[in-house]
CSV table of N, CA and C in Angstrom, one decimal:
chain,number,residue,atom,x,y,z
U,4,MET,N,195.8,85.6,-27.7
U,4,MET,CA,195.7,85.5,-26.2
U,4,MET,C,194.3,85.0,-25.9
U,5,GLU,N,194.3,84.0,-25.0
U,5,GLU,CA,193.1,83.4,-24.6
U,5,GLU,C,192.2,84.2,-23.7
U,6,ASN,N,190.9,84.0,-23.8
U,6,ASN,CA,189.9,84.6,-23.1
U,6,ASN,C,190.0,84.2,-21.7
U,7,PRO,N,190.2,85.2,-20.7
U,7,PRO,CA,190.2,84.6,-19.4
U,7,PRO,C,188.9,84.0,-18.8
U,8,SER,N,187.9,84.3,-19.3
U,8,SER,CA,186.5,83.7,-18.9
U,8,SER,C,186.6,82.2,-19.2
U,9,LYS,N,187.2,81.9,-20.5
U,9,LYS,CA,187.4,80.4,-20.9
U,9,LYS,C,188.1,79.6,-19.9
U,10,ILE,N,189.2,80.3,-19.3
U,10,ILE,CA,190.0,79.6,-18.3
U,10,ILE,C,189.4,79.3,-17.1
U,11,THR,N,188.6,80.3,-16.6
U,11,THR,CA,187.7,80.2,-15.4
U,11,THR,C,186.6,79.1,-15.6
U,12,VAL,N,186.0,79.0,-16.8
U,12,VAL,CA,185.0,78.1,-17.1
U,12,VAL,C,185.8,76.7,-17.0
U,13,ALA,N,186.9,76.5,-17.6
U,13,ALA,CA,187.7,75.2,-17.5
U,13,ALA,C,188.1,74.8,-16.2
U,14,ILE,N,188.3,75.7,-15.3
U,14,ILE,CA,188.7,75.4,-13.8
U,14,ILE,C,187.5,75.0,-13.1
U,15,HIS,N,186.3,75.7,-13.4
U,15,HIS,CA,185.1,75.2,-12.8
U,15,HIS,C,184.5,74.0,-13.2
U,16,ALA,N,184.9,73.6,-14.5
U,16,ALA,CA,184.3,72.5,-15.1
U,16,ALA,C,185.0,71.1,-14.4
U,17,ILE,N,186.2,71.4,-13.9
U,17,ILE,CA,186.9,70.3,-13.3
U,17,ILE,C,186.4,70.0,-11.9
U,18,GLU,N,185.6,70.8,-11.3
U,18,GLU,CA,185.2,70.6,-9.8
U,18,GLU,C,184.6,69.1,-9.6
U,19,ASN,N,183.9,68.5,-10.6
U,19,ASN,CA,183.4,67.3,-10.4
U,19,ASN,C,184.2,66.2,-10.7
U,20,GLU,N,185.6,66.5,-11.1
U,20,GLU,CA,186.7,65.5,-11.3
U,20,GLU,C,187.7,65.5,-10.2
U,21,ILE,N,187.4,66.3,-9.1
U,21,ILE,CA,188.3,66.4,-8.1
U,21,ILE,C,187.9,65.4,-6.9
U,22,GLU,N,188.7,64.6,-6.4
U,22,GLU,CA,188.3,63.5,-5.4
U,22,GLU,C,188.9,64.1,-4.0
U,23,ILE,N,187.9,64.4,-3.1
U,23,ILE,CA,188.3,65.1,-1.8
U,23,ILE,C,187.8,64.1,-0.7
U,24,LYS,N,188.8,63.8,0.2
U,24,LYS,CA,188.5,62.9,1.2
U,24,LYS,C,189.0,63.5,2.6
U,25,ALA,N,188.2,63.4,3.5
U,25,ALA,CA,188.5,64.1,4.8
U,25,ALA,C,189.4,62.9,5.8
U,26,ILE,N,190.4,63.3,6.3
U,26,ILE,CA,191.4,62.4,7.0
U,26,ILE,C,191.7,63.0,8.3
U,27,ARG,N,192.2,62.3,9.2
U,27,ARG,CA,192.8,62.9,10.5
U,27,ARG,C,194.1,63.6,10.2
U,28,ALA,N,194.1,64.7,10.8
U,28,ALA,CA,195.4,65.5,10.6
U,28,ALA,C,196.6,65.0,11.5
U,29,GLN,N,197.8,65.1,11.0
U,29,GLN,CA,198.9,64.8,11.8
U,29,GLN,C,199.5,65.7,12.7
U,30,GLY,N,200.4,65.4,13.5
U,30,GLY,CA,201.0,66.4,14.3
U,30,GLY,C,200.3,66.7,15.6
U,31,SER,N,200.8,67.7,16.2
U,31,SER,CA,200.4,68.0,17.6
U,31,SER,C,199.0,68.8,17.5
U,32,GLY,N,198.2,68.7,18.5
U,32,GLY,CA,196.8,69.4,18.4
U,32,GLY,C,196.1,68.8,19.6
U,33,GLY,N,196.5,68.0,20.4
U,33,GLY,CA,195.8,67.4,21.6
U,33,GLY,C,194.7,66.4,21.1
U,34,GLN,N,193.8,66.3,21.8
U,34,GLN,CA,192.6,65.3,21.7
U,34,GLN,C,191.8,65.6,20.4
U,35,ASN,N,191.7,66.9,20.0
U,35,ASN,CA,190.9,67.2,18.8
U,35,ASN,C,191.5,66.5,17.5
U,36,VAL,N,192.8,66.3,17.5
U,36,VAL,CA,193.4,65.7,16.2
U,36,VAL,C,193.1,64.3,16.1
U,37,ASN,N,193.0,63.6,17.5
U,37,ASN,CA,192.8,62.4,17.4
U,37,ASN,C,191.4,61.8,17.1
U,38,LYS,N,190.4,62.8,17.3
U,38,LYS,CA,189.0,62.3,17.2
U,38,LYS,C,188.3,63.0,16.0
U,39,VAL,N,188.8,64.2,15.4
U,39,VAL,CA,188.1,64.7,14.3
U,39,VAL,C,188.9,64.7,12.9
U,40,SER,N,188.1,64.3,12.0
U,40,SER,CA,189.0,64.2,10.7
U,40,SER,C,188.7,65.5,9.9
U,41,SER,N,189.6,66.3,10.3
U,41,SER,CA,189.6,67.7,9.8
U,41,SER,C,190.5,68.1,8.6
U,42,ALA,N,191.6,67.2,8.3
U,42,ALA,CA,192.4,67.4,7.2
U,42,ALA,C,191.8,67.1,6.0
U,43,ILE,N,192.2,67.6,4.8
U,43,ILE,CA,191.6,67.3,3.5
U,43,ILE,C,192.7,66.7,2.6
U,44,HIS,N,192.4,65.5,1.9
U,44,HIS,CA,193.2,64.9,1.0
U,44,HIS,C,192.6,65.0,-0.4
U,45,LEU,N,193.2,65.9,-1.3
U,45,LEU,CA,192.6,66.1,-2.6
U,45,LEU,C,193.5,65.5,-3.7
U,46,ARG,N,192.7,64.8,-4.5
U,46,ARG,CA,193.5,64.0,-5.6
U,46,ARG,C,192.7,64.6,-6.9
U,47,PHE,N,193.6,64.8,-7.9
U,47,PHE,CA,193.1,65.3,-9.3
U,47,PHE,C,193.9,64.6,-10.4
U,48,HIS,N,193.3,63.7,-11.0
U,48,HIS,CA,193.9,63.0,-12.1
U,48,HIS,C,193.9,63.9,-13.4
U,49,ILE,N,195.2,64.3,-13.9
U,49,ILE,CA,195.3,65.2,-14.8
U,49,ILE,C,194.9,64.8,-16.2
U,50,GLY,N,195.4,63.5,-16.5
U,50,GLY,CA,195.0,62.8,-17.7
U,50,GLY,C,193.6,62.5,-18.1
U,51,ALA,N,192.8,62.3,-17.1
U,51,ALA,CA,191.4,62.0,-17.1
U,51,ALA,C,190.6,63.3,-17.0
U,52,SER,N,191.2,64.4,-16.8
U,52,SER,CA,190.4,65.7,-16.6
U,52,SER,C,189.9,66.2,-17.9
U,53,SER,N,189.0,67.1,-17.7
U,53,SER,CA,188.5,67.8,-19.0
U,53,SER,C,189.3,69.1,-19.3
U,54,LEU,N,190.4,69.3,-18.8
U,54,LEU,CA,191.3,70.4,-19.2
U,54,LEU,C,191.8,70.3,-20.5
U,55,PRO,N,191.9,71.4,-21.3
U,55,PRO,CA,192.5,71.3,-22.6
U,55,PRO,C,193.9,70.8,-22.6
U,56,GLU,N,194.1,70.1,-23.6
U,56,GLU,CA,195.4,69.2,-23.9
U,56,GLU,C,196.8,70.1,-23.5
U,57,ILE,N,196.7,71.3,-24.0
U,57,ILE,CA,198.0,72.1,-23.8
U,57,ILE,C,198.2,72.3,-22.1
U,58,TYR,N,197.1,72.4,-21.5
U,58,TYR,CA,197.2,72.7,-20.0
U,58,TYR,C,197.7,71.3,-19.3
U,59,LYS,N,197.2,70.3,-20.0
U,59,LYS,CA,197.5,69.0,-19.4
U,59,LYS,C,199.1,68.7,-19.4
U,60,GLU,N,199.6,69.0,-20.7
U,60,GLU,CA,201.0,68.7,-21.0
U,60,GLU,C,201.9,69.7,-20.1
U,61,ARG,N,201.4,70.9,-20.0
U,61,ARG,CA,202.1,71.9,-19.1
U,61,ARG,C,202.2,71.5,-17.7
U,62,LEU,N,200.9,71.0,-17.2
U,62,LEU,CA,200.9,70.4,-15.7
U,62,LEU,C,201.8,69.3,-15.6
U,63,LEU,N,201.8,68.4,-16.6
U,63,LEU,CA,202.7,67.2,-16.5
U,63,LEU,C,204.1,67.5,-16.5
U,64,LYS,N,204.5,68.6,-17.2
U,64,LYS,CA,206.0,69.1,-17.4
U,64,LYS,C,206.5,69.6,-16.1
U,65,LEU,N,205.5,70.2,-15.3
U,65,LEU,CA,205.9,71.0,-14.2
U,65,LEU,C,206.8,70.2,-13.2
U,66,ASN,N,207.8,70.6,-12.6
U,66,ASN,CA,208.6,69.9,-11.6
U,66,ASN,C,208.1,70.3,-10.3
U,67,ASP,N,207.0,69.7,-9.9
U,67,ASP,CA,206.2,69.9,-8.8
U,67,ASP,C,206.1,68.6,-7.9
U,68,GLN,N,206.5,68.5,-6.6
U,68,GLN,CA,206.4,67.4,-5.8
U,68,GLN,C,205.0,66.9,-5.6
U,69,ARG,N,204.0,67.7,-5.8
U,69,ARG,CA,202.5,67.3,-5.7
U,69,ARG,C,202.0,66.5,-6.8
U,70,ILE,N,202.9,66.5,-7.9
U,70,ILE,CA,202.3,65.8,-9.1
U,70,ILE,C,203.1,64.4,-9.1
U,71,THR,N,202.4,63.2,-9.1
U,71,THR,CA,203.0,62.0,-9.0
U,71,THR,C,203.4,61.7,-10.6
U,72,ARG,N,204.2,60.5,-10.6
U,72,ARG,CA,204.5,59.9,-12.0
U,72,ARG,C,203.3,59.5,-12.9
U,73,GLU,N,202.4,59.1,-12.2
U,73,GLU,CA,201.1,58.7,-12.9
U,73,GLU,C,200.2,60.0,-13.4
U,74,GLY,N,200.6,61.2,-12.9
U,74,GLY,CA,199.9,62.3,-13.5
U,74,GLY,C,198.8,62.8,-12.4
U,75,VAL,N,198.9,62.5,-11.2
U,75,VAL,CA,197.8,62.8,-10.3
U,75,VAL,C,198.3,63.9,-9.3
U,76,VAL,N,197.5,64.9,-9.2
U,76,VAL,CA,197.9,65.9,-8.3
U,76,VAL,C,197.4,65.6,-7.0
U,77,VAL,N,198.2,65.5,-5.9
U,77,VAL,CA,198.0,65.1,-4.6
U,77,VAL,C,198.2,66.3,-3.5
U,78,ILE,N,197.2,66.8,-3.1
U,78,ILE,CA,197.3,68.0,-2.1
U,78,ILE,C,196.7,67.6,-0.7
U,79,LYS,N,197.5,67.8,0.3
U,79,LYS,CA,197.0,67.6,1.6
U,79,LYS,C,197.0,68.9,2.4
U,80,ALA,N,195.7,69.3,2.8
U,80,ALA,CA,195.5,70.6,3.6
U,80,ALA,C,195.1,70.1,5.0
U,81,GLN,N,196.0,70.7,6.1
U,81,GLN,CA,195.7,70.4,7.4
U,81,GLN,C,196.0,71.6,8.3
U,82,GLN,N,196.0,72.7,7.7
U,82,GLN,CA,196.5,73.9,8.4
U,82,GLN,C,195.5,74.3,9.4
U,83,TYR,N,194.2,74.3,9.1
U,83,TYR,CA,193.0,74.9,9.9
U,83,TYR,C,192.4,73.7,10.7
U,84,ARG,N,191.8,74.0,11.8
U,84,ARG,CA,191.0,73.0,12.6
U,84,ARG,C,189.7,72.7,11.9
U,85,SER,N,189.3,73.6,11.0
U,85,SER,CA,187.9,73.3,10.4
U,85,SER,C,188.1,72.6,9.0
U,86,GLN,N,187.2,71.7,8.9
U,86,GLN,CA,187.3,70.9,7.5
U,86,GLN,C,187.0,71.7,6.3
U,87,GLU,N,186.1,72.5,6.5
U,87,GLU,CA,185.7,73.4,5.4
U,87,GLU,C,186.9,74.4,4.9
U,88,LYS,N,187.4,75.0,6.1
U,88,LYS,CA,188.6,75.7,5.7
U,88,LYS,C,189.7,75.0,5.0
U,89,ASN,N,190.0,73.8,5.4
U,89,ASN,CA,191.1,72.9,4.9
U,89,ASN,C,190.7,72.7,3.4
U,90,ARG,N,189.4,72.4,3.2
U,90,ARG,CA,188.8,72.0,1.9
U,90,ARG,C,189.2,73.3,0.9
U,91,GLU,N,188.8,74.5,1.5
U,91,GLU,CA,189.0,75.6,0.5
U,91,GLU,C,190.4,75.8,0.3
U,92,GLU,N,191.3,75.6,1.5
U,92,GLU,CA,192.8,75.8,1.1
U,92,GLU,C,193.3,74.8,0.0
U,93,ALA,N,192.9,73.5,0.2
U,93,ALA,CA,193.3,72.6,-0.9
U,93,ALA,C,192.8,73.0,-2.3
U,94,LEU,N,191.6,73.4,-2.4
U,94,LEU,CA,191.1,73.8,-3.8
U,94,LEU,C,191.8,75.1,-4.2
U,95,ARG,N,192.1,76.1,-3.3
U,95,ARG,CA,192.9,77.2,-3.8
U,95,ARG,C,194.3,76.9,-4.2
U,96,ARG,N,195.0,75.9,-3.6
U,96,ARG,CA,196.3,75.4,-4.0
U,96,ARG,C,196.2,74.8,-5.4
U,97,LEU,N,195.1,73.9,-5.7
U,97,LEU,CA,195.0,73.2,-6.9
U,97,LEU,C,194.8,74.3,-8.0
U,98,TYR,N,193.9,75.3,-7.8
U,98,TYR,CA,193.6,76.3,-8.8
U,98,TYR,C,194.8,77.2,-9.0
U,99,GLU,N,195.6,77.3,-8.0
U,99,GLU,CA,196.7,78.2,-8.1
U,99,GLU,C,197.8,77.5,-9.0
U,100,LEU,N,197.8,76.1,-8.8
U,100,LEU,CA,198.8,75.4,-9.7
U,100,LEU,C,198.2,75.3,-11.2
U,101,ILE,N,196.9,75.1,-11.4
U,101,ILE,CA,196.5,75.2,-12.7
U,101,ILE,C,196.5,76.5,-13.4
U,102,GLY,N,196.3,77.6,-12.6
U,102,GLY,CA,196.5,79.0,-13.1
U,102,GLY,C,197.9,79.3,-13.4
U,103,ARG,N,198.9,78.6,-12.7
U,103,ARG,CA,200.3,78.8,-13.3
U,103,ARG,C,200.5,78.4,-14.6
U,104,VAL,N,199.9,77.4,-15.1
U,104,VAL,CA,200.2,76.8,-16.4
U,104,VAL,C,199.2,77.5,-17.5
U,105,THR,N,198.3,78.1,-17.0
U,105,THR,CA,197.3,78.8,-17.9
U,105,THR,C,197.8,80.2,-18.2
U,106,GLU,N,198.8,80.8,-17.5
U,106,GLU,CA,199.3,82.0,-17.8
U,106,GLU,C,200.1,82.0,-19.2
U,107,LEU,N,200.0,83.1,-19.9
U,107,LEU,CA,200.7,83.2,-21.3
U,107,LEU,C,201.8,84.2,-21.0
U,108,HIS,N,203.1,83.6,-21.1
U,108,HIS,CA,204.1,84.6,-21.1
U,108,HIS,C,204.5,85.2,-22.4
U,109,PRO,N,204.7,86.5,-22.6
U,109,PRO,CA,204.8,87.1,-23.8
U,109,PRO,C,206.2,86.6,-24.4
U,110,ASN,N,206.3,86.5,-25.7
U,110,ASN,CA,207.5,86.2,-26.4
U,110,ASN,C,208.4,87.3,-26.2
U,111,ARG,N,209.7,87.0,-25.9
U,111,ARG,CA,210.7,88.0,-25.8
U,111,ARG,C,211.3,88.4,-27.1
U,112,LYS,N,211.3,89.7,-27.4
U,112,LYS,CA,211.9,90.1,-28.6
U,112,LYS,C,213.3,90.5,-28.5
U,113,PRO,N,214.3,89.9,-28.9
U,113,PRO,CA,215.7,90.2,-28.8
U,113,PRO,C,215.9,91.5,-29.5
U,114,THR,N,216.7,92.4,-28.7
U,114,THR,CA,217.1,93.6,-29.2
U,114,THR,C,218.6,93.6,-29.5
U,115,GLN,N,219.0,94.6,-30.4
U,115,GLN,CA,220.3,94.8,-30.7
U,115,GLN,C,221.0,95.8,-29.6
U,116,PRO,N,222.3,95.7,-29.4
U,116,PRO,CA,222.7,96.8,-28.5
U,116,PRO,C,222.9,98.1,-29.2
U,117,THR,N,222.8,99.0,-28.4
U,117,THR,CA,222.7,100.5,-29.1
U,117,THR,C,224.4,100.7,-29.6
U,118,ARG,N,224.5,101.7,-30.3
U,118,ARG,CA,225.7,102.1,-30.9
U,118,ARG,C,226.6,102.6,-29.6
U,119,SER,N,225.9,103.5,-28.8
U,119,SER,CA,226.7,104.2,-27.8
U,119,SER,C,227.2,103.0,-26.7
U,120,SER,N,226.2,101.9,-26.5
U,120,SER,CA,226.7,100.8,-25.5
U,120,SER,C,227.9,100.1,-26.1
U,121,GLN,N,227.8,99.9,-27.4
U,121,GLN,CA,229.0,99.2,-28.2
U,121,GLN,C,230.3,100.0,-28.0
U,122,LYS,N,230.1,101.3,-28.1
U,122,LYS,CA,231.4,102.1,-28.2
U,122,LYS,C,231.8,102.1,-26.7
U,123,LYS,N,231.0,102.3,-25.6
U,123,LYS,CA,231.5,102.3,-24.2
U,123,LYS,C,232.2,100.9,-24.0
U,124,ARG,N,231.7,99.7,-24.4
U,124,ARG,CA,232.3,98.5,-24.2
U,124,ARG,C,233.7,98.6,-24.9
U,125,LEU,N,233.8,98.8,-26.1
U,125,LEU,CA,235.1,98.9,-26.7
U,125,LEU,C,236.0,99.9,-26.1
U,126,ASP,N,235.6,101.0,-25.6
U,126,ASP,CA,236.5,102.0,-25.0
U,126,ASP,C,237.0,101.3,-23.8
U,127,SER,N,236.2,100.8,-22.8
U,127,SER,CA,236.6,100.2,-21.7
U,127,SER,C,237.7,99.0,-21.9
U,128,LYS,N,237.4,98.3,-22.9
U,128,LYS,CA,238.5,97.3,-23.3
U,128,LYS,C,239.8,97.9,-23.7
U,129,THR,N,239.8,99.0,-24.5
U,129,THR,CA,240.9,99.6,-24.8
U,129,THR,C,241.7,100.2,-23.6
U,130,GLN,N,240.9,100.9,-22.7
U,130,GLN,CA,241.5,101.3,-21.5
U,130,GLN,C,242.2,100.3,-20.7
U,131,ARG,N,241.5,99.2,-20.5
U,131,ARG,CA,242.0,98.0,-19.7
U,131,ARG,C,243.3,97.6,-20.4
U,132,GLY,N,243.3,97.5,-21.7
U,132,GLY,CA,244.5,97.1,-22.3
U,132,GLY,C,245.6,98.1,-22.1
U,133,GLN,N,245.4,99.3,-22.1
U,133,GLN,CA,246.5,100.4,-21.9
U,133,GLN,C,246.9,100.1,-20.5
U,134,ILE,N,246.1,100.0,-19.5
U,134,ILE,CA,246.6,99.7,-18.1
U,134,ILE,C,247.6,98.5,-18.1
U,135,LYS,N,247.2,97.5,-18.8
U,135,LYS,CA,248.0,96.2,-18.7
U,135,LYS,C,249.3,96.4,-19.5
U,136,ILE,N,249.3,97.3,-20.7
U,136,ILE,CA,250.7,97.6,-21.3
U,136,ILE,C,251.5,98.4,-20.5
U,137,MET,N,251.0,99.3,-19.5
U,137,MET,CA,251.8,100.0,-18.7
U,137,MET,C,252.6,99.2,-17.7
U,138,ARG,N,252.0,98.1,-17.4
U,138,ARG,CA,252.5,97.2,-16.3
U,138,ARG,C,253.8,96.5,-16.8
U,139,LYS,N,253.9,96.4,-18.1
U,139,LYS,CA,255.2,95.5,-18.7
U,139,LYS,C,256.3,96.4,-18.5
U,140,LYS,N,257.5,95.6,-18.5
U,140,LYS,CA,258.9,96.2,-18.4
U,140,LYS,C,259.3,96.4,-19.6
U,141,PHE,N,259.9,97.6,-19.9
U,141,PHE,CA,260.3,98.0,-21.3
U,141,PHE,C,261.7,97.3,-21.5
U,142,LEU,N,262.2,97.1,-22.8
U,142,LEU,CA,263.5,96.5,-23.2
U,142,LEU,C,264.6,97.1,-22.6
U,143,SER,N,264.7,98.4,-22.4
U,143,SER,CA,265.7,99.2,-21.9
U,143,SER,C,266.1,98.9,-20.4
U,144,GLU,N,265.0,98.5,-19.6
U,144,GLU,CA,265.1,98.2,-18.3
U,144,GLU,C,265.7,96.7,-18.0
U,145,GLN,N,265.2,95.9,-19.1
U,145,GLN,CA,265.5,94.4,-18.8
U,145,GLN,C,267.2,94.3,-19.2
U,146,VAL,N,267.7,95.1,-20.1
U,146,VAL,CA,269.2,95.0,-20.5
U,146,VAL,C,270.0,95.3,-19.2
U,147,SER,N,269.6,96.4,-18.6
U,147,SER,CA,270.7,96.9,-17.7
U,147,SER,C,270.8,96.0,-16.5
């Protein structure tokens, strides 16, 4: 298992590889939206980053609409009126995305069904078969 401190070091090392640009927010909001560039447009190129290769591969394999075909993560944050809050939100989303691929899922160990569960299964099949046999017409009924 990887050391979690290595992962946080890797995430903090990419901060200088993130391109952040302030843009005007879309949508309603009155005059403030038209004159203040409070939305944040974040771009992070996966291939050119200093992330370990395994994380780069996992990121590129993700089926996420924020990752372009060229391997660039594009995040637009415009929820808040403050540029700083939107910047924090965009970074949080990027770190969450990277954090998703850094998690190690434990390998599943397949188990055998228990003897009692096998017996229950076979008993229920036998019982169901008996019910179906009881529905059949007997030969003596068909002749008359």
